[in-house]
Amino acid sequence: MKHTFFIALAGFGLVAACADSGANYTPILDGTPTPAYQADLEACQALARNQKQFDQETMAATVLGAGAGAALGEADSGDAMGGAIAGALAGGIASAVDVSERRESIVVECLRGRGHRVVG
């Protein structure tokens, strides 16, 4: 049981650490950056970081994953706690990856909207 707690704690830490990774994205430009690029990049990254509804979606996916994992763990092996932890990690990590990609997309589209030639 003690090992399960530490594994879960490490997994939740990983999910939390990934949450802002997309907002910190620095895209590749086609050409030389303009003088306004750095200020625009920082503004676009802040815009992506401030999308708090994404954090709520990740929490919801974690909770749903925990519920589904508990039910499946109990039905399969009688280990509801282990199933809940596995489900929470699976739901949380999948959502964190999706949120990171969405935040990265916000940075890219924001910079394009400000006239920068972003290629990826």
PDB file of C-alpha atoms in Angstrom:
ATOM      1  CA  MET A   1       0.000   0.000   0.000  1.00  0.00           C
ATOM      2  CA  LYS A   2       2.855   2.385   0.841  1.00  0.00           C
ATOM      3  CA  HIS A   3       4.434   1.802  -2.574  1.00  0.00           C
ATOM      4  CA  THR A   4       1.126   2.504  -4.299  1.00  0.00           C
ATOM      5  CA  PHE A   5       0.860   5.868  -2.542  1.00  0.00           C
ATOM      6  CA  PHE A   6       4.334   6.951  -3.659  1.00  0.00           C
ATOM      7  CA  ILE A   7       3.726   5.810  -7.227  1.00  0.00           C
ATOM      8  CA  ALA A   8       0.476   7.786  -7.291  1.00  0.00           C
ATOM      9  CA  LEU A   9       2.154  10.856  -5.809  1.00  0.00           C
ATOM     10  CA  ALA A  10       4.904  10.712  -8.428  1.00  0.00           C
ATOM     11  CA  GLY A  11       2.342  10.288 -11.211  1.00  0.00           C
ATOM     12  CA  PHE A  12       0.260  13.235 -10.069  1.00  0.00           C
ATOM     13  CA  GLY A  13       3.432  15.318  -9.867  1.00  0.00           C
ATOM     14  CA  LEU A  14       4.221  14.369 -13.450  1.00  0.00           C
ATOM     15  CA  VAL A  15       0.735  15.405 -14.592  1.00  0.00           C
ATOM     16  CA  ALA A  16       1.077  18.744 -12.801  1.00  0.00           C
ATOM     17  CA  ALA A  17       4.532  19.355 -14.286  1.00  0.00           C
ATOM     18  CA  CYS A  18       3.239  18.776 -17.818  1.00  0.00           C
ATOM     19  CA  ALA A  19       0.324  21.160 -17.445  1.00  0.00           C
ATOM     20  CA  ASP A  20       2.103  24.321 -18.661  1.00  0.00           C
ATOM     21  CA  SER A  21       4.551  22.707 -21.071  1.00  0.00           C
ATOM     22  CA  GLY A  22       2.535  23.682 -24.155  1.00  0.00           C
ATOM     23  CA  ALA A  23       2.289  27.289 -23.023  1.00  0.00           C
ATOM     24  CA  ASN A  24       6.098  27.494 -22.867  1.00  0.00           C
ATOM     25  CA  TYR A  25       6.448  26.410 -26.485  1.00  0.00           C
ATOM     26  CA  THR A  26       8.813  28.449 -28.680  1.00  0.00           C
ATOM     27  CA  PRO A  27       7.874  27.846 -32.314  1.00  0.00           C
ATOM     28  CA  ILE A  28      10.109  27.713 -35.372  1.00  0.00           C
ATOM     29  CA  LEU A  29       9.962  30.789 -37.574  1.00  0.00           C
ATOM     30  CA  ASP A  30      10.448  31.051 -41.322  1.00  0.00           C
ATOM     31  CA  GLY A  31      12.970  33.847 -41.446  1.00  0.00           C
ATOM     32  CA  THR A  32      14.443  36.280 -38.969  1.00  0.00           C
ATOM     33  CA  PRO A  33      12.346  37.298 -35.971  1.00  0.00           C
ATOM     34  CA  THR A  34      11.029  40.848 -36.031  1.00  0.00           C
ATOM     35  CA  PRO A  35      11.862  43.262 -33.207  1.00  0.00           C
ATOM     36  CA  ALA A  36       8.372  42.680 -31.763  1.00  0.00           C
ATOM     37  CA  TYR A  37       8.712  38.894 -31.791  1.00  0.00           C
ATOM     38  CA  GLN A  38       9.952  38.375 -28.221  1.00  0.00           C
ATOM     39  CA  ALA A  39       7.227  40.568 -26.707  1.00  0.00           C
ATOM     40  CA  ASP A  40       4.584  38.888 -28.873  1.00  0.00           C
ATOM     41  CA  LEU A  41       5.888  35.421 -27.937  1.00  0.00           C
ATOM     42  CA  GLU A  42       5.664  36.243 -24.231  1.00  0.00           C
ATOM     43  CA  ALA A  43       2.135  37.641 -24.666  1.00  0.00           C
ATOM     44  CA  CYS A  44       1.002  34.573 -26.629  1.00  0.00           C
ATOM     45  CA  GLN A  45       2.544  32.200 -24.090  1.00  0.00           C
ATOM     46  CA  ALA A  46       0.761  34.076 -21.287  1.00  0.00           C
ATOM     47  CA  LEU A  47      -2.518  33.793 -23.217  1.00  0.00           C
ATOM     48  CA  ALA A  48      -2.050  30.029 -23.564  1.00  0.00           C
ATOM     49  CA  ARG A  49      -1.060  29.656 -19.899  1.00  0.00           C
ATOM     50  CA  ASN A  50      -4.143  31.570 -18.709  1.00  0.00           C
ATOM     51  CA  GLN A  51      -6.639  29.125 -20.220  1.00  0.00           C
ATOM     52  CA  LYS A  52      -7.668  27.768 -16.821  1.00  0.00           C
ATOM     53  CA  GLN A  53     -10.575  25.765 -18.243  1.00  0.00           C
ATOM     54  CA  PHE A  54      -7.937  23.332 -19.562  1.00  0.00           C
ATOM     55  CA  ASP A  55      -6.763  22.691 -15.993  1.00  0.00           C
ATOM     56  CA  GLN A  56     -10.356  21.927 -14.982  1.00  0.00           C
ATOM     57  CA  GLU A  57     -10.662  19.481 -17.882  1.00  0.00           C
ATOM     58  CA  THR A  58      -7.524  17.668 -16.719  1.00  0.00           C
ATOM     59  CA  MET A  59      -8.872  17.416 -13.170  1.00  0.00           C
ATOM     60  CA  ALA A  60     -12.198  16.097 -14.487  1.00  0.00           C
ATOM     61  CA  ALA A  61     -10.413  13.482 -16.611  1.00  0.00           C
ATOM     62  CA  THR A  62      -8.360  12.446 -13.584  1.00  0.00           C
ATOM     63  CA  VAL A  63     -11.475  12.030 -11.432  1.00  0.00           C
ATOM     64  CA  LEU A  64     -13.337  10.137 -14.158  1.00  0.00           C
ATOM     65  CA  GLY A  65     -10.307   7.916 -14.686  1.00  0.00           C
ATOM     66  CA  ALA A  66     -10.137   7.211 -10.959  1.00  0.00           C
ATOM     67  CA  GLY A  67     -13.803   6.228 -10.851  1.00  0.00           C
ATOM     68  CA  ALA A  68     -13.561   3.977 -13.873  1.00  0.00           C
ATOM     69  CA  GLY A  69     -10.297   2.479 -12.642  1.00  0.00           C
ATOM     70  CA  ALA A  70     -11.758   1.761  -9.199  1.00  0.00           C
ATOM     71  CA  ALA A  71     -14.748   0.003 -10.708  1.00  0.00           C
ATOM     72  CA  LEU A  72     -12.623  -2.045 -13.089  1.00  0.00           C
ATOM     73  CA  GLY A  73     -10.015  -2.818 -10.424  1.00  0.00           C
ATOM     74  CA  GLU A  74     -12.675  -4.029  -8.010  1.00  0.00           C
ATOM     75  CA  ALA A  75     -14.393  -6.139 -10.666  1.00  0.00           C
ATOM     76  CA  ASP A  76     -11.182  -7.626 -12.035  1.00  0.00           C
ATOM     77  CA  SER A  77      -8.955  -8.235  -9.019  1.00  0.00           C
ATOM     78  CA  GLY A  78     -10.710  -6.821  -5.966  1.00  0.00           C
ATOM     79  CA  ASP A  79      -8.192  -3.952  -5.840  1.00  0.00           C
ATOM     80  CA  ALA A  80     -10.311  -0.808  -6.139  1.00  0.00           C
ATOM     81  CA  MET A  81      -7.561   1.458  -4.771  1.00  0.00           C
ATOM     82  CA  GLY A  82      -4.959   0.242  -7.257  1.00  0.00           C
ATOM     83  CA  GLY A  83      -7.465   0.539 -10.083  1.00  0.00           C
ATOM     84  CA  ALA A  84      -8.425   4.054  -9.000  1.00  0.00           C
ATOM     85  CA  ILE A  85      -4.807   5.159  -8.959  1.00  0.00           C
ATOM     86  CA  ALA A  86      -4.085   3.598 -12.340  1.00  0.00           C
ATOM     87  CA  GLY A  87      -7.247   5.111 -13.810  1.00  0.00           C
ATOM     88  CA  ALA A  88      -6.522   8.539 -12.378  1.00  0.00           C
ATOM     89  CA  LEU A  89      -3.013   8.480 -13.788  1.00  0.00           C
ATOM     90  CA  ALA A  90      -4.198   7.293 -17.192  1.00  0.00           C
ATOM     91  CA  GLY A  91      -6.950   9.916 -17.384  1.00  0.00           C
ATOM     92  CA  GLY A  92      -4.765  12.692 -16.022  1.00  0.00           C
ATOM     93  CA  ILE A  93      -1.792  11.972 -18.271  1.00  0.00           C
ATOM     94  CA  ALA A  94      -3.926  11.641 -21.409  1.00  0.00           C
ATOM     95  CA  SER A  95      -5.650  14.924 -20.656  1.00  0.00           C
ATOM     96  CA  ALA A  96      -2.382  16.691 -19.775  1.00  0.00           C
ATOM     97  CA  VAL A  97      -0.911  15.692 -23.146  1.00  0.00           C
ATOM     98  CA  ASP A  98      -4.021  16.960 -24.949  1.00  0.00           C
ATOM     99  CA  VAL A  99      -3.988  20.223 -22.978  1.00  0.00           C
ATOM    100  CA  SER A 100      -0.292  20.733 -23.710  1.00  0.00           C
ATOM    101  CA  GLU A 101      -0.938  20.335 -27.443  1.00  0.00           C
ATOM    102  CA  ARG A 102      -3.866  22.762 -27.286  1.00  0.00           C
ATOM    103  CA  ARG A 103      -1.783  25.377 -25.450  1.00  0.00           C
ATOM    104  CA  GLU A 104       1.009  24.960 -28.004  1.00  0.00           C
ATOM    105  CA  SER A 105      -1.522  25.517 -30.772  1.00  0.00           C
ATOM    106  CA  ILE A 106      -2.696  28.723 -29.068  1.00  0.00           C
ATOM    107  CA  VAL A 107       0.886  30.041 -29.037  1.00  0.00           C
ATOM    108  CA  VAL A 108       1.348  29.233 -32.737  1.00  0.00           C
ATOM    109  CA  GLU A 109      -1.985  30.713 -33.864  1.00  0.00           C
ATOM    110  CA  CYS A 110      -1.548  33.797 -31.696  1.00  0.00           C
ATOM    111  CA  LEU A 111       1.862  34.517 -33.236  1.00  0.00           C
ATOM    112  CA  ARG A 112       0.505  33.952 -36.740  1.00  0.00           C
ATOM    113  CA  GLY A 113      -2.315  36.355 -35.928  1.00  0.00           C
ATOM    114  CA  ARG A 114       0.297  38.958 -34.978  1.00  0.00           C
ATOM    115  CA  GLY A 115       1.985  38.571 -38.358  1.00  0.00           C
ATOM    116  CA  HIS A 116       4.868  36.233 -37.554  1.00  0.00           C
ATOM    117  CA  ARG A 117       5.769  33.523 -40.077  1.00  0.00           C
ATOM    118  CA  VAL A 118       5.467  30.470 -37.838  1.00  0.00           C
ATOM    119  CA  VAL A 119       6.093  27.096 -39.470  1.00  0.00           C
ATOM    120  CA  GLY A 120       5.825  24.863 -36.430  1.00  0.00           C
TER     121      GLY A 120
END
